[in-house]
Amino acid sequence: MNKTMHRDFLTTGDWTRDELEQLIESALRFKSGDERGMPLVGRSFALVFFNPSLRTRASMQVGIFELGGNAVVLEPGGTSWTLEHREGVVMDGDKTEHVAEFVRVLGRYCVGIGVRAFAALRNWEEERSDPILKAFARYSEVPVINLESAMHHPCQAMADMMTVREKLGAGRKRVLMTWAWHPKPLPMAVPNSFALAAAQMGHELTIAHPRGYELDDELVREINERAFDAGGSVRVTDDVDEAFDGAEVVYAKSWGGRMFYGSPEEDIEEREQYRAKWIVDQEKMKRTSNALFMHCLPVRRNVIVTDSVIDSHASVVIDGAENRLHVQKAIMARLVNGE
Ligand code: CP
């Protein structure tokens, strides 16, 4: 295969802290209007969505337009053919086209490809290897941006780090990432990427979740190593009240237990005991050091977070969503400029 030299944006872990800081600086310049570069003039960028989206899809389409380009949006199985990603399979089932051809054809039209392919929450060992995203990256001759895979949502994490920086200034902060009850198990990409990026930025990170909802062991090792390298720290607790003490940032997210992949009904039964306790409310926010409240959205009100918190001055969820636009413009500009 004729692979050209390019970089992808699959996880923040592939980028150094300095590079991530530079991307945030660039995003802040795009936001202020100081950066007006239009590296996509006369060029197209593909966006491939296996799953629904509001923020990611709209912010990428707007970002491509603002960089002077044209967005080609495709939905495999909807507006484009059903896609196979496995190697060596006999394609006599319901899949019409292989990623091998799909991405190389797109690469002849477009200077980059963004792809969203969530975890199906069926098979932990398989999904933790991010097979669809990896197939895109393996075959693509142009840069690939992860728009949320089974394991990572790096654009979200970058917008989150930009929002912390914008609201609280540069430097180490006391950041709490807390699990919250939700009626059904959700993918782990957002908490994985938030924790990894917070560690890379050197924050004092507390991860709170009930027992049975641990993040991936290998990823936790990486989070600890990155925190050590950056002069930060990582603490994991199942005490949801104490976890809020002194926090400057509260980031809420629900996720499914990896032991329950393939049996969601068991997860739903297990998590029921946490419903009343694992919600972000005013009582918990009072334990913080006037913390910001953050969530990637979409969020279920009065399930993950009470109205009184999400509607309070502490809440920066809308500013955080706006920052998706600016940070993705910075990422696309960096990738297509190839600096
Ligand atoms: N936060 C986020 O990725 O939102 P969407 O799922 O709406 O794109």
GROMACS .gro file of C-alpha atoms and ligand atoms in nm:
model
  347
    1MET     CA    1   0.000   0.000   0.000
    2ASN     CA    2   0.128   0.347  -0.090
    3LYS     CA    3   0.097   0.524   0.248
    4THR     CA    4   0.194   0.890   0.236
    5MET     CA    5   0.358   1.052   0.539
    6HIS     CA    6   0.102   1.238   0.743
    7ARG     CA    7  -0.017   1.265   1.101
    8ASP     CA    8  -0.356   1.162   1.232
    9PHE     CA    9  -0.547   1.292   1.534
   10LEU     CA   10  -0.671   0.966   1.688
   11THR     CA   11  -0.595   1.024   2.057
   12THR     CA   12  -0.422   1.305   2.244
   13GLY     CA   13  -0.178   1.037   2.363
   14ASP     CA   14  -0.016   1.045   2.015
   15TRP     CA   15   0.068   1.415   2.064
   16THR     CA   16   0.307   1.574   2.311
   17ARG     CA   17   0.198   1.815   2.580
   18ASP     CA   18   0.372   2.100   2.393
   19GLU     CA   19   0.185   2.013   2.075
   20LEU     CA   20  -0.147   2.003   2.262
   21GLU     CA   21  -0.069   2.342   2.420
   22GLN     CA   22   0.010   2.480   2.073
   23LEU     CA   23  -0.323   2.352   1.942
   24ILE     CA   24  -0.506   2.521   2.230
   25GLU     CA   25  -0.316   2.847   2.166
   26SER     CA   26  -0.413   2.824   1.798
   27ALA     CA   27  -0.778   2.753   1.893
   28LEU     CA   28  -0.780   3.059   2.121
   29ARG     CA   29  -0.648   3.268   1.829
   30PHE     CA   30  -0.918   3.133   1.598
   31LYS     CA   31  -1.175   3.222   1.866
   32SER     CA   32  -1.045   3.577   1.919
   33GLY     CA   33  -1.017   3.638   1.543
   34ASP     CA   34  -0.637   3.684   1.559
   35GLU     CA   35  -0.596   3.368   1.350
   36ARG     CA   36  -0.769   3.394   1.014
   37GLY     CA   37  -0.588   3.129   0.813
   38MET     CA   38  -0.798   2.946   0.553
   39PRO     CA   39  -0.594   2.636   0.465
   40LEU     CA   40  -0.895   2.458   0.314
   41VAL     CA   41  -0.971   2.704   0.033
   42GLY     CA   42  -1.050   2.500  -0.277
   43ARG     CA   43  -1.024   2.174  -0.080
   44SER     CA   44  -1.271   1.927   0.066
   45PHE     CA   45  -1.273   1.740   0.398
   46ALA     CA   46  -1.477   1.421   0.452
   47LEU     CA   47  -1.686   1.355   0.763
   48VAL     CA   48  -1.799   0.996   0.812
   49PHE     CA   49  -2.068   0.934   1.072
   50PHE     CA   50  -2.166   0.583   1.177
   51ASN     CA   51  -2.358   0.738   1.472
   52PRO     CA   52  -2.574   1.045   1.547
   53SER     CA   53  -2.427   1.382   1.642
   54LEU     CA   54  -2.520   1.745   1.696
   55ARG     CA   55  -2.204   1.922   1.817
   56THR     CA   56  -1.941   1.721   1.633
   57ARG     CA   57  -2.116   1.726   1.299
   58ALA     CA   58  -2.225   2.092   1.311
   59SER     CA   59  -1.892   2.222   1.448
   60MET     CA   60  -1.689   2.026   1.191
   61GLN     CA   61  -1.907   2.141   0.902
   62VAL     CA   62  -1.893   2.504   1.021
   63GLY     CA   63  -1.520   2.477   1.091
   64ILE     CA   64  -1.445   2.342   0.742
   65PHE     CA   65  -1.653   2.624   0.591
   66GLU     CA   66  -1.471   2.886   0.803
   67LEU     CA   67  -1.135   2.744   0.689
   68GLY     CA   68  -1.250   2.798   0.330
   69GLY     CA   69  -1.331   2.436   0.251
   70ASN     CA   70  -1.617   2.206   0.158
   71ALA     CA   71  -1.749   1.932   0.389
   72VAL     CA   72  -1.842   1.595   0.238
   73VAL     CA   73  -2.068   1.426   0.492
   74LEU     CA   74  -2.129   1.051   0.461
   75GLU     CA   75  -2.330   0.809   0.673
   76PRO     CA   76  -2.235   0.445   0.599
   77GLY     CA   77  -2.547   0.237   0.564
   78GLY     CA   78  -2.749   0.556   0.510
   79THR     CA   79  -2.618   0.799   0.251
   80SER     CA   80  -2.324   0.574   0.157
   81TRP     CA   81  -2.271   0.197   0.131
   82THR     CA   82  -2.255  -0.028   0.436
   83LEU     CA   83  -1.889  -0.071   0.539
   84GLU     CA   84  -1.677  -0.372   0.636
   85HIS     CA   85  -1.362  -0.298   0.841
   86ARG     CA   86  -1.231  -0.647   0.927
   87GLU     CA   87  -0.930  -0.790   0.744
   88GLY     CA   88  -0.959  -1.098   0.524
   89VAL     CA   89  -1.332  -1.153   0.560
   90VAL     CA   90  -1.546  -1.305   0.286
   91MET     CA   91  -1.790  -1.022   0.224
   92ASP     CA   92  -2.096  -1.235   0.153
   93GLY     CA   93  -2.304  -1.073   0.431
   94ASP     CA   94  -2.472  -0.734   0.457
   95LYS     CA   95  -2.160  -0.514   0.402
   96THR     CA   96  -2.118  -0.370   0.053
   97GLU     CA   97  -1.782  -0.194   0.060
   98HIS     CA   98  -1.455  -0.234   0.252
   99VAL     CA   99  -1.285   0.049   0.440
  100ALA     CA  100  -0.975  -0.032   0.229
  101GLU     CA  101  -1.138   0.110  -0.084
  102PHE     CA  102  -1.368   0.360   0.091
  103VAL     CA  103  -1.093   0.566   0.257
  104ARG     CA  104  -0.851   0.555  -0.037
  105VAL     CA  105  -1.121   0.674  -0.276
  106LEU     CA  106  -1.218   0.953  -0.033
  107GLY     CA  107  -0.851   1.048  -0.009
  108ARG     CA  108  -0.846   1.120  -0.384
  109TYR     CA  109  -1.120   1.383  -0.330
  110CYS     CA  110  -1.052   1.513   0.019
  111VAL     CA  111  -0.748   1.636   0.216
  112GLY     CA  112  -0.864   1.478   0.541
  113ILE     CA  113  -1.120   1.237   0.685
  114GLY     CA  114  -1.304   1.265   1.016
  115VAL     CA  115  -1.476   0.953   1.143
  116ARG     CA  116  -1.723   0.879   1.423
  117ALA     CA  117  -1.770   0.513   1.516
  118PHE     CA  118  -1.895   0.451   1.871
  119ALA     CA  119  -1.851   0.141   2.080
  120ALA     CA  120  -2.139  -0.102   2.034
  121LEU     CA  121  -2.086  -0.217   2.397
  122ARG     CA  122  -2.099  -0.581   2.286
  123ASN     CA  123  -1.743  -0.714   2.316
  124TRP     CA  124  -1.497  -0.532   2.543
  125GLU     CA  125  -1.178  -0.705   2.426
  126GLU     CA  126  -1.256  -0.634   2.062
  127GLU     CA  127  -1.386  -0.280   2.104
  128ARG     CA  128  -1.105  -0.162   2.332
  129SER     CA  129  -0.874  -0.198   2.029
  130ASP     CA  130  -1.079   0.061   1.835
  131PRO     CA  131  -1.106  -0.158   1.522
  132ILE     CA  132  -1.305   0.075   1.294
  133LEU     CA  133  -1.094   0.384   1.367
  134LYS     CA  134  -0.775   0.181   1.326
  135ALA     CA  135  -0.895   0.047   0.989
  136PHE     CA  136  -0.954   0.404   0.869
  137ALA     CA  137  -0.608   0.510   0.986
  138ARG     CA  138  -0.442   0.200   0.841
  139TYR     CA  139  -0.568   0.258   0.489
  140SER     CA  140  -0.595   0.636   0.471
  141GLU     CA  141  -0.348   0.830   0.260
  142VAL     CA  142  -0.472   1.158   0.414
  143PRO     CA  143  -0.496   1.264   0.782
  144VAL     CA  144  -0.771   1.103   0.989
  145ILE     CA  145  -0.942   1.281   1.279
  146ASN     CA  146  -1.118   1.075   1.544
  147LEU     CA  147  -1.464   1.225   1.594
  148GLU     CA  148  -1.537   0.971   1.872
  149SER     CA  149  -1.440   0.609   1.853
  150ALA     CA  150  -1.501   0.321   2.091
  151MET     CA  151  -1.214   0.436   2.315
  152HIS     CA  152  -1.145   0.802   2.250
  153HIS     CA  153  -1.302   1.141   2.182
  154PRO     CA  154  -0.989   1.358   2.154
  155CYS     CA  155  -1.160   1.662   1.995
  156GLN     CA  156  -1.397   1.675   2.293
  157ALA     CA  157  -1.107   1.645   2.536
  158MET     CA  158  -0.918   1.925   2.360
  159ALA     CA  159  -1.223   2.153   2.380
  160ASP     CA  160  -1.250   2.063   2.749
  161MET     CA  161  -0.884   2.147   2.817
  162MET     CA  162  -0.925   2.472   2.622
  163THR     CA  163  -1.232   2.561   2.832
  164VAL     CA  164  -1.048   2.497   3.160
  165ARG     CA  165  -0.759   2.712   3.037
  166GLU     CA  166  -0.991   2.990   2.917
  167LYS     CA  167  -1.198   3.002   3.239
  168LEU     CA  168  -0.930   2.940   3.502
  169GLY     CA  169  -0.604   3.036   3.329
  170ALA     CA  170  -0.297   2.827   3.256
  171GLY     CA  171  -0.143   2.590   3.510
  172ARG     CA  172  -0.240   2.298   3.729
  173LYS     CA  173  -0.600   2.276   3.850
  174ARG     CA  174  -0.788   2.041   4.081
  175VAL     CA  175  -1.007   1.854   3.834
  176LEU     CA  176  -1.274   1.601   3.929
  177MET     CA  177  -1.414   1.365   3.667
  178THR     CA  178  -1.717   1.195   3.816
  179TRP     CA  179  -1.930   0.907   3.692
  180ALA     CA  180  -2.303   0.977   3.707
  181TRP     CA  181  -2.606   0.753   3.697
  182HIS     CA  182  -2.781   0.717   3.360
  183PRO     CA  183  -3.062   0.477   3.272
  184LYS     CA  184  -2.846   0.286   3.024
  185PRO     CA  185  -2.477   0.205   2.975
  186LEU     CA  186  -2.288   0.452   2.756
  187PRO     CA  187  -1.948   0.431   2.580
  188MET     CA  188  -1.626   0.522   2.763
  189ALA     CA  189  -1.465   0.739   2.497
  190VAL     CA  190  -1.534   1.073   2.665
  191PRO     CA  191  -1.410   0.979   3.015
  192ASN     CA  192  -1.107   0.802   2.866
  193SER     CA  193  -1.003   1.103   2.662
  194PHE     CA  194  -1.085   1.360   2.928
  195ALA     CA  195  -0.877   1.179   3.190
  196LEU     CA  196  -0.587   1.126   2.949
  197ALA     CA  197  -0.582   1.488   2.833
  198ALA     CA  198  -0.615   1.622   3.190
  199ALA     CA  199  -0.318   1.404   3.289
  200GLN     CA  200  -0.114   1.522   2.989
  201MET     CA  201  -0.184   1.884   3.088
  202GLY     CA  202  -0.051   1.820   3.438
  203HIS     CA  203  -0.375   1.868   3.631
  204GLU     CA  204  -0.447   1.721   3.976
  205LEU     CA  205  -0.703   1.468   3.857
  206THR     CA  206  -0.955   1.283   4.072
  207ILE     CA  207  -1.159   1.010   3.900
  208ALA     CA  208  -1.472   0.911   4.094
  209HIS     CA  209  -1.682   0.609   4.002
  210PRO     CA  210  -1.857   0.322   4.177
  211ARG     CA  211  -1.673  -0.010   4.196
  212GLY     CA  212  -1.724  -0.205   3.874
  213TYR     CA  213  -1.694   0.104   3.653
  214GLU     CA  214  -1.313   0.115   3.630
  215LEU     CA  215  -1.154   0.255   3.315
  216ASP     CA  216  -0.936   0.033   3.097
  217ASP     CA  217  -0.628  -0.093   3.288
  218GLU     CA  218  -0.380  -0.011   3.011
  219LEU     CA  219  -0.527   0.335   2.969
  220VAL     CA  220  -0.512   0.399   3.344
  221ARG     CA  221  -0.141   0.310   3.333
  222GLU     CA  222  -0.094   0.560   3.050
  223ILE     CA  223  -0.291   0.826   3.241
  224ASN     CA  224  -0.070   0.776   3.546
  225GLU     CA  225   0.250   0.791   3.339
  226ARG     CA  226   0.142   1.106   3.157
  227ALA     CA  227   0.042   1.271   3.485
  228PHE     CA  228   0.380   1.186   3.636
  229ASP     CA  229   0.564   1.323   3.329
  230ALA     CA  230   0.361   1.646   3.344
  231GLY     CA  231   0.400   1.697   3.719
  232GLY     CA  232   0.034   1.625   3.790
  233SER     CA  233  -0.138   1.350   3.985
  234VAL     CA  234  -0.420   1.097   3.957
  235ARG     CA  235  -0.643   0.967   4.235
  236VAL     CA  236  -0.931   0.720   4.196
  237THR     CA  237  -1.212   0.704   4.453
  238ASP     CA  238  -1.559   0.556   4.496
  239ASP     CA  239  -1.656   0.821   4.754
  240VAL     CA  240  -1.868   1.057   4.547
  241ASP     CA  241  -1.910   1.319   4.822
  242GLU     CA  242  -1.548   1.347   4.934
  243ALA     CA  243  -1.439   1.354   4.568
  244PHE     CA  244  -1.592   1.701   4.529
  245ASP     CA  245  -1.391   1.856   4.816
  246GLY     CA  246  -1.187   2.150   4.689
  247ALA     CA  247  -1.238   2.075   4.319
  248GLU     CA  248  -1.198   2.365   4.077
  249VAL     CA  249  -1.352   2.173   3.786
  250VAL     CA  250  -1.631   1.914   3.802
  251TYR     CA  251  -1.666   1.710   3.483
  252ALA     CA  252  -1.963   1.472   3.486
  253LYS     CA  253  -2.008   1.173   3.259
  254SER     CA  254  -2.180   0.839   3.272
  255TRP     CA  255  -2.028   0.526   3.121
  256GLY     CA  256  -2.091   0.153   3.108
  257GLY     CA  257  -1.899  -0.107   3.308
  258ARG     CA  258  -1.663  -0.298   3.084
  259MET     CA  259  -1.756  -0.626   3.256
  260PHE     CA  260  -2.113  -0.572   3.134
  261TYR     CA  261  -2.030  -0.536   2.763
  262GLY     CA  262  -2.267  -0.775   2.587
  263SER     CA  263  -2.518  -0.782   2.876
  264PRO     CA  264  -2.659  -0.430   2.921
  265GLU     CA  265  -2.947  -0.555   3.135
  266GLU     CA  266  -2.695  -0.661   3.403
  267ASP     CA  267  -2.536  -0.316   3.398
  268ILE     CA  268  -2.878  -0.151   3.429
  269GLU     CA  269  -2.959  -0.368   3.730
  270GLU     CA  270  -2.619  -0.305   3.892
  271ARG     CA  271  -2.630   0.072   3.850
  272GLU     CA  272  -2.981   0.117   3.992
  273GLN     CA  273  -2.835   0.136   4.347
  274TYR     CA  274  -2.637   0.450   4.243
  275ARG     CA  275  -2.930   0.646   4.102
  276ALA     CA  276  -3.000   0.877   4.396
  277LYS     CA  277  -2.636   0.926   4.499
  278TRP     CA  278  -2.438   0.969   4.177
  279ILE     CA  279  -2.587   1.293   4.046
  280VAL     CA  280  -2.422   1.636   4.041
  281ASP     CA  281  -2.633   1.860   4.264
  282GLN     CA  282  -2.594   2.181   4.462
  283GLU     CA  283  -2.509   1.994   4.781
  284LYS     CA  284  -2.204   1.838   4.618
  285MET     CA  285  -2.106   2.157   4.433
  286LYS     CA  286  -2.096   2.338   4.771
  287ARG     CA  287  -1.805   2.112   4.872
  288THR     CA  288  -1.596   2.243   4.579
  289SER     CA  289  -1.383   2.553   4.549
  290ASN     CA  290  -1.645   2.735   4.335
  291ALA     CA  291  -1.589   2.473   4.066
  292LEU     CA  292  -1.687   2.502   3.704
  293PHE     CA  293  -1.945   2.247   3.597
  294MET     CA  294  -1.863   2.076   3.267
  295HIS     CA  295  -2.024   1.806   3.054
  296CYS     CA  296  -1.965   1.710   2.691
  297LEU     CA  297  -2.340   1.716   2.607
  298PRO     CA  298  -2.593   1.584   2.529
  299VAL     CA  299  -2.690   1.561   2.895
  300ARG     CA  300  -3.001   1.428   3.069
  301ARG     CA  301  -3.118   1.699   3.308
  302ASN     CA  302  -3.201   1.591   3.663
  303VAL     CA  303  -3.041   1.255   3.591
  304ILE     CA  304  -2.671   1.342   3.543
  305VAL     CA  305  -2.698   1.696   3.683
  306THR     CA  306  -2.975   1.896   3.845
  307ASP     CA  307  -3.129   2.198   3.674
  308SER     CA  308  -2.999   2.414   3.957
  309VAL     CA  309  -2.637   2.324   3.871
  310ILE     CA  310  -2.653   2.322   3.491
  311ASP     CA  311  -2.842   2.653   3.494
  312SER     CA  312  -2.607   2.813   3.748
  313HIS     CA  313  -2.316   3.051   3.683
  314ALA     CA  314  -2.082   2.755   3.747
  315SER     CA  315  -2.197   2.582   3.433
  316VAL     CA  316  -1.979   2.629   3.123
  317VAL     CA  317  -2.137   2.359   2.908
  318ILE     CA  318  -2.236   2.594   2.625
  319ASP     CA  319  -1.896   2.765   2.613
  320GLY     CA  320  -1.737   2.419   2.613
  321ALA     CA  321  -1.951   2.314   2.316
  322GLU     CA  322  -1.854   2.635   2.132
  323ASN     CA  323  -1.488   2.551   2.185
  324ARG     CA  324  -1.532   2.232   1.981
  325LEU     CA  325  -1.548   2.459   1.675
  326HIS     CA  326  -1.230   2.653   1.752
  327VAL     CA  327  -1.019   2.359   1.860
  328GLN     CA  328  -1.119   2.147   1.559
  329LYS     CA  329  -1.027   2.434   1.327
  330ALA     CA  330  -0.686   2.438   1.494
  331ILE     CA  331  -0.651   2.060   1.454
  332MET     CA  332  -0.756   2.061   1.088
  333ALA     CA  333  -0.526   2.355   1.008
  334ARG     CA  334  -0.234   2.177   1.177
  335LEU     CA  335  -0.297   1.849   0.996
  336VAL     CA  336  -0.345   1.987   0.646
  337ASN     CA  337  -0.061   2.237   0.679
  338GLY     CA  338   0.155   1.943   0.788
  339GLU     CA  339   0.380   2.162   1.004
  340CP      N1  340  -2.013   1.606   2.269
  340CP      C1  341  -2.042   1.553   2.147
  340CP      O1  342  -1.960   1.486   2.084
  340CP      O2  343  -2.167   1.584   2.103
  340CP      P1  344  -2.239   1.516   1.978
  340CP      O3  345  -2.254   1.368   2.012
  340CP      O4  346  -2.371   1.586   1.965
  340CP      O5  347  -2.154   1.532   1.858
   0.00000   0.00000   0.00000
